[in-house]
């Protein structure tokens, strides 16, 4: 992006190995929809630019964290003329009830949209308590 | 001068001289009545080379067959629609940040492009369009003959 900086890095690389400057972007909070039905919670997140294997969903102590590693596209030999979106990682966390079925959480990625389904835990069946007469 | 440097074009050829005009064109948006998108959708990154320009746009949730790309001289138009999520009965929305509706965005490119050689790929919700400069619009090298 910065030609002067690149030139310095290139010439310096000839003597000791100097890492090429890496473009970094701050993590972004993806836009989300959150909804709930009788049996599940649903989180839908816009995460353009990441493949499924770069996405991580963790559930711990009533907290769901969604993170995704985005690799910035290299355009060697091009100048950045206009930039309206960064290519940083995605990160966003949610508070969720503890009454969920952690083992059955599903995630599906299509066209840059991640859909997470979090089934609710089956409620404990009401138990009749027999009261024996004294 | 600062602007010229920032966008990397020397004064010799300066397609971005009317940058403010381009920006207003970029922000031109045809919104449908219940569209929740802010102006300037989709966001784009533009990368340029003397003979080629790459425009990438974030379009999550828009299937490839719902995007329409057209090129005329030095303008590129990206049009399409993002469908609203289905809301089955009995589902309560807690948060709704993702919009839906139609969008259209026109960009002015730094040169006329060869419409027949434009290439577009769409992966994980990111559209990347490669537009080669029109042959007739390329700078010509003039040979200088000695006396």
Short mmCIF file of C-alpha atoms in Angstrom, two decimals:
data_model
loop_
_atom_site.label_atom_id
_atom_site.label_comp_id
_atom_site.label_asym_id
_atom_site.label_seq_id
_atom_site.Cartn_x
_atom_site.Cartn_y
_atom_site.Cartn_z
CA UNK A 1 0.00 0.00 0.00
CA UNK A 2 2.79 2.35 0.91
CA UNK A 3 5.32 2.23 -1.90
CA UNK A 4 8.14 3.85 0.06
CA UNK A 5 7.72 1.36 2.89
CA UNK A 6 7.68 -1.58 0.50
CA UNK A 7 10.89 -0.46 -1.13
CA UNK A 8 12.61 -0.20 2.21
CA UNK A 9 11.42 -3.68 3.16
CA UNK A 10 12.63 -5.13 -0.13
CA UNK A 11 16.12 -3.68 0.08
CA UNK A 12 16.46 -4.59 3.73
CA UNK A 13 15.51 -8.19 2.94
CA UNK A 14 18.78 -8.60 1.05
CA UNK A 15 20.86 -8.41 4.22
CA UNK A 16 19.09 -10.06 7.16
CA UNK A 17 15.68 -11.61 6.50
CA UNK A 18 13.02 -9.02 7.16
CA UNK A 19 9.40 -9.98 7.17
CA UNK A 20 7.26 -8.32 4.54
CA UNK A 21 4.86 -5.79 6.02
CA UNK A 22 1.60 -7.50 6.84
CA UNK A 23 -1.66 -5.68 6.33
CA UNK A 24 -3.67 -5.83 9.51
CA UNK A 25 -7.24 -4.88 10.19
CA UNK A 26 -9.10 -4.62 13.44
CA UNK A 27 -11.59 -7.41 14.18
CA UNK A 28 -15.12 -6.63 13.10
CA UNK A 29 -18.34 -7.47 14.83
CA UNK A 30 -20.47 -9.17 12.19
CA UNK A 31 -24.08 -8.09 11.76
CA UNK A 32 -26.39 -10.61 13.32
CA UNK A 33 -29.99 -11.65 13.69
CA UNK A 34 -30.92 -13.50 16.86
CA UNK A 35 -34.20 -15.35 17.22
CA UNK A 36 -35.84 -18.04 19.29
CA UNK A 37 -38.46 -20.70 18.78
CA UNK A 38 -40.00 -23.13 21.26
CA UNK A 39 -37.13 -25.60 20.72
CA UNK A 40 -34.09 -23.57 19.75
CA UNK A 41 -32.18 -20.31 19.53
CA UNK A 42 -30.93 -19.11 16.15
CA UNK A 43 -27.99 -16.83 15.42
CA UNK A 44 -27.48 -15.67 11.83
CA UNK A 45 -24.29 -13.72 11.08
CA UNK A 46 -22.94 -12.03 7.95
CA UNK A 47 -19.34 -13.19 7.66
CA UNK A 48 -18.33 -12.54 4.05
CA UNK A 49 -14.88 -13.66 2.98
CA UNK A 50 -14.32 -16.60 5.28
CA UNK A 51 -14.53 -20.35 4.59
CA UNK A 52 -16.16 -22.76 7.04
CA UNK A 53 -12.85 -24.07 8.41
CA UNK A 54 -11.86 -20.55 9.50
CA UNK A 55 -14.95 -20.20 11.70
CA UNK A 56 -15.01 -21.11 15.35
CA UNK A 57 -18.06 -21.25 17.57
CA UNK A 58 -17.53 -21.86 21.27
CA UNK A 59 -20.10 -22.21 24.01
CA UNK A 60 -19.01 -21.85 27.58
CA UNK A 61 -20.81 -20.93 30.77
CA UNK A 62 -23.75 -19.24 29.20
CA UNK A 63 -21.67 -17.48 26.57
CA UNK A 64 -21.50 -18.15 22.88
CA UNK A 65 -18.54 -16.75 21.04
CA UNK A 66 -18.30 -16.60 17.31
CA UNK A 67 -14.95 -15.90 15.73
CA UNK A 68 -13.66 -16.24 12.20
CA UNK A 69 -10.23 -15.74 10.76
CA UNK A 70 -10.23 -13.78 7.55
CA UNK A 71 -7.30 -13.86 5.21
CA UNK A 72 -6.96 -10.60 3.31
CA UNK A 73 -6.92 -11.05 -0.45
CA UNK A 74 -3.59 -10.09 -1.95
CA UNK A 75 -3.62 -7.98 -5.07
CA UNK A 76 0.01 -7.85 -6.00
CA UNK A 77 0.96 -5.12 -8.40
CA UNK A 78 -2.24 -3.20 -7.70
CA UNK A 79 -2.79 0.01 -5.82
CA UNK A 80 -5.63 0.30 -3.37
CA UNK A 81 -7.65 3.15 -4.83
CA UNK A 82 -10.65 2.91 -2.57
CA UNK A 83 -11.38 0.86 0.50
CA UNK A 84 -14.74 0.56 2.18
CA UNK A 85 -14.40 -2.72 3.98
CA UNK A 86 -11.53 -4.11 6.00
CA UNK A 87 -10.56 -7.74 5.85
CA UNK A 88 -10.06 -8.28 9.55
CA UNK A 89 -11.20 -11.23 11.63
CA UNK A 90 -14.74 -11.43 12.91
CA UNK A 91 -15.59 -11.65 16.59
CA UNK A 92 -18.80 -11.42 18.51
CA UNK A 93 -20.09 -12.90 21.75
CA UNK A 94 -23.59 -13.52 23.07
CA UNK A 95 -25.05 -14.40 26.42
CA UNK A 96 -27.18 -17.51 26.14
CA UNK A 97 -29.18 -19.41 28.72
CA UNK A 98 -27.53 -22.43 30.29
CA UNK A 99 -30.50 -24.59 29.38
CA UNK A 100 -29.26 -25.62 25.98
CA UNK A 101 -28.27 -28.89 24.38
CA UNK A 102 -24.60 -28.18 23.73
CA UNK A 103 -23.99 -31.43 21.92
CA UNK A 104 -26.56 -30.67 19.23
CA UNK A 105 -25.45 -27.18 18.17
CA UNK A 106 -25.26 -26.94 14.38
CA UNK A 107 -23.68 -24.35 12.11
CA UNK A 108 -24.12 -23.92 8.40
CA UNK A 109 -22.34 -21.51 6.06
CA UNK A 110 -23.75 -20.40 2.74
CA UNK A 111 -22.89 -17.38 0.57
CA UNK A 112 -21.01 -15.76 3.44
CA UNK A 113 -23.84 -16.16 5.95
CA UNK A 114 -23.36 -18.33 9.03
CA UNK A 115 -26.47 -19.86 10.61
CA UNK A 116 -26.13 -21.35 14.09
CA UNK A 117 -28.90 -23.43 15.61
CA UNK A 118 -28.74 -23.98 19.36
CA UNK A 119 -31.35 -26.48 20.53
CA UNK A 120 -32.84 -25.91 23.94
CA UNK A 121 -32.35 -28.62 26.53
CA UNK A 122 -35.37 -30.83 27.05
CA UNK A 123 -37.08 -29.51 30.13
CA UNK A 124 -37.08 -31.87 33.04
CA UNK A 125 -40.38 -33.67 33.12
CA UNK A 126 -42.57 -32.58 36.04
CA UNK A 127 -42.55 -35.32 38.58
CA UNK A 128 -45.41 -36.17 40.76
CA UNK A 129 -44.48 -36.37 44.35
CA UNK A 130 -46.42 -38.83 46.28
CA UNK A 131 -47.25 -37.77 49.70
CA UNK A 132 -47.74 -40.68 51.91
CA UNK A 133 -50.21 -40.27 54.62
CA UNK A 134 -48.68 -40.46 57.98
CA UNK B 1 -1.44 16.79 -4.23
CA UNK B 2 -1.93 14.72 -1.14
CA UNK B 3 -4.94 13.10 -2.69
CA UNK B 4 -3.04 12.28 -5.85
CA UNK B 5 -0.39 10.55 -3.79
CA UNK B 6 -2.83 8.70 -1.67
CA UNK B 7 -4.52 7.13 -4.63
CA UNK B 8 -1.27 6.48 -6.31
CA UNK B 9 -1.83 8.30 -9.56
CA UNK B 10 0.67 10.84 -10.78
CA UNK B 11 -0.47 14.07 -12.36
CA UNK B 12 0.36 12.75 -15.83
CA UNK B 13 -2.85 10.77 -15.98
CA UNK B 14 -5.38 11.44 -13.33
CA UNK B 15 -8.62 9.60 -13.79
CA UNK B 16 -9.56 10.37 -10.20
CA UNK B 17 -9.48 14.12 -10.66
CA UNK B 18 -13.24 14.16 -10.41
CA UNK B 19 -13.10 11.97 -7.39
CA UNK B 20 -15.85 13.75 -5.49
CA UNK B 21 -18.16 13.26 -8.42
CA UNK B 22 -17.31 9.59 -8.57
CA UNK B 23 -18.02 9.25 -4.91
CA UNK B 24 -21.45 10.76 -5.25
CA UNK B 25 -22.10 8.36 -8.08
CA UNK B 26 -20.90 5.55 -5.92
CA UNK B 27 -23.42 6.51 -3.32
CA UNK B 28 -26.26 6.55 -5.76
CA UNK B 29 -28.63 3.90 -4.59
CA UNK B 30 -32.01 2.87 -5.75
CA UNK B 31 -33.76 1.75 -2.65
CA UNK B 32 -37.01 -0.07 -2.49
CA UNK B 33 -39.62 1.31 -0.12
CA UNK B 34 -38.86 -1.01 2.78
CA UNK B 35 -35.15 -1.27 2.22
CA UNK B 36 -33.12 -1.15 5.40
CA UNK B 37 -29.71 -0.75 3.75
CA UNK B 38 -27.74 2.41 4.30
CA UNK B 39 -26.67 4.23 1.11
CA UNK B 40 -23.58 2.82 -0.48
CA UNK B 41 -24.42 -0.83 -0.44
CA UNK B 42 -22.55 -2.97 -1.20
CA UNK B 43 -19.28 -1.70 0.31
CA UNK B 44 -16.50 -1.98 -2.25
CA UNK B 45 -12.73 -2.06 -2.40
CA UNK B 46 -11.12 -0.91 -5.62
CA UNK B 47 -7.63 -1.97 -6.69
CA UNK B 48 -6.04 -0.50 -9.77
CA UNK B 49 -3.24 -1.21 -12.15
CA UNK B 50 -2.45 0.71 -15.29
CA UNK B 51 -4.17 -1.87 -17.49
CA UNK B 52 -6.72 -3.40 -15.13
CA UNK B 53 -9.00 -2.63 -12.19
CA UNK B 54 -10.38 -5.03 -9.59
CA UNK B 55 -13.57 -4.20 -7.73
CA UNK B 56 -14.50 -6.40 -4.79
CA UNK B 57 -17.81 -6.14 -2.97
CA UNK B 58 -19.16 -7.76 0.17
CA UNK B 59 -22.51 -9.35 -0.62
CA UNK B 60 -23.25 -11.92 2.08
CA UNK B 61 -26.48 -13.80 1.63
CA UNK B 62 -26.87 -12.91 -2.02
CA UNK B 63 -26.77 -15.94 -4.29
CA UNK B 64 -24.75 -15.57 -7.51
CA UNK B 65 -27.89 -15.71 -9.66
CA UNK B 66 -29.31 -12.70 -7.84
CA UNK B 67 -26.46 -10.40 -8.84
CA UNK B 68 -26.42 -8.47 -12.06
CA UNK B 69 -23.20 -6.86 -13.27
CA UNK B 70 -23.16 -4.48 -16.19
CA UNK B 71 -20.45 -2.38 -17.77
CA UNK B 72 -20.74 0.62 -20.04
CA UNK B 73 -17.60 2.49 -21.11
CA UNK B 74 -16.08 3.48 -17.78
CA UNK B 75 -18.97 2.70 -15.48
CA UNK B 76 -19.71 -0.48 -13.60
CA UNK B 77 -23.10 -1.24 -12.11
CA UNK B 78 -23.72 -3.95 -9.52
CA UNK B 79 -27.40 -4.69 -8.96
CA UNK B 80 -29.23 -7.32 -7.04
CA UNK B 81 -31.43 -8.27 -4.15
CA UNK B 82 -31.04 -9.94 -0.82
CA UNK B 83 -34.06 -11.94 0.25
CA UNK B 84 -35.51 -11.40 3.69
CA UNK B 85 -34.99 -14.29 6.08
CA UNK B 86 -37.87 -16.65 6.47
CA UNK B 87 -39.66 -16.19 9.74
CA UNK B 88 -41.48 -19.37 10.60
CA UNK B 89 -44.44 -19.02 12.90
CA UNK B 90 -43.63 -19.16 16.58
CA UNK B 91 -40.21 -17.57 16.11
CA UNK B 92 -39.48 -14.48 18.19
CA UNK B 93 -36.86 -12.02 16.94
CA UNK B 94 -34.50 -10.75 19.60
CA UNK B 95 -32.15 -8.82 17.36
CA UNK B 96 -32.32 -7.84 13.74
CA UNK B 97 -29.28 -6.14 12.26
CA UNK B 98 -29.15 -7.79 8.86
CA UNK B 99 -31.08 -5.96 6.18
CA UNK B 100 -32.76 -7.16 3.04
CA UNK B 101 -34.02 -5.70 -0.19
CA UNK B 102 -32.79 -4.46 -3.51
CA UNK B 103 -29.55 -2.62 -4.11
CA UNK B 104 -27.78 -0.99 -7.02
CA UNK B 105 -24.48 0.74 -7.10
CA UNK B 106 -22.69 2.43 -9.97
CA UNK B 107 -18.98 3.09 -9.92
CA UNK B 108 -16.96 5.23 -12.25
CA UNK B 109 -13.77 3.43 -13.19
CA UNK B 110 -10.47 5.15 -13.95
CA UNK B 111 -10.73 4.15 -17.63
CA UNK B 112 -13.00 2.55 -20.18
CA UNK B 113 -13.02 -1.20 -19.93
CA UNK B 114 -13.22 -4.09 -22.37
CA UNK B 115 -16.73 -5.25 -21.49
CA UNK B 116 -16.32 -8.61 -23.24
CA UNK B 117 -13.28 -9.51 -21.10
CA UNK B 118 -14.72 -8.67 -17.70
CA UNK B 119 -14.44 -11.57 -15.30
CA UNK B 120 -16.35 -12.03 -12.04
CA UNK B 121 -16.04 -14.60 -9.30
CA UNK B 122 -18.14 -14.97 -6.19
CA UNK B 123 -16.87 -16.81 -3.15
CA UNK B 124 -18.14 -16.88 0.43
CA UNK B 125 -20.23 -13.79 -0.15
CA UNK B 126 -17.45 -11.69 -1.69
CA UNK B 127 -17.80 -10.67 -5.31
CA UNK B 128 -14.61 -9.89 -7.19
CA UNK B 129 -14.80 -8.31 -10.62
CA UNK B 130 -11.71 -7.94 -12.81
CA UNK B 131 -12.04 -5.33 -15.54
CA UNK B 132 -9.31 -4.95 -18.17
CA UNK B 133 -8.72 -1.54 -19.66
CA UNK B 134 -10.07 -1.06 -23.16
CA UNK B 135 -7.38 -1.37 -25.81
CA UNK B 136 -8.35 1.96 -27.34
CA UNK B 137 -7.99 3.62 -23.95
CA UNK B 138 -4.48 2.39 -23.17
CA UNK B 139 -1.64 4.87 -23.29
CA UNK B 140 0.35 4.52 -26.49
CA UNK B 141 4.08 4.52 -26.52
CA UNK B 142 5.34 6.79 -29.26
CA UNK B 143 8.64 5.94 -30.81
CA UNK B 144 10.87 8.92 -31.31
CA UNK B 145 13.08 8.77 -34.36
CA UNK B 146 16.42 10.44 -34.39
CA UNK B 147 17.12 12.92 -37.11
#
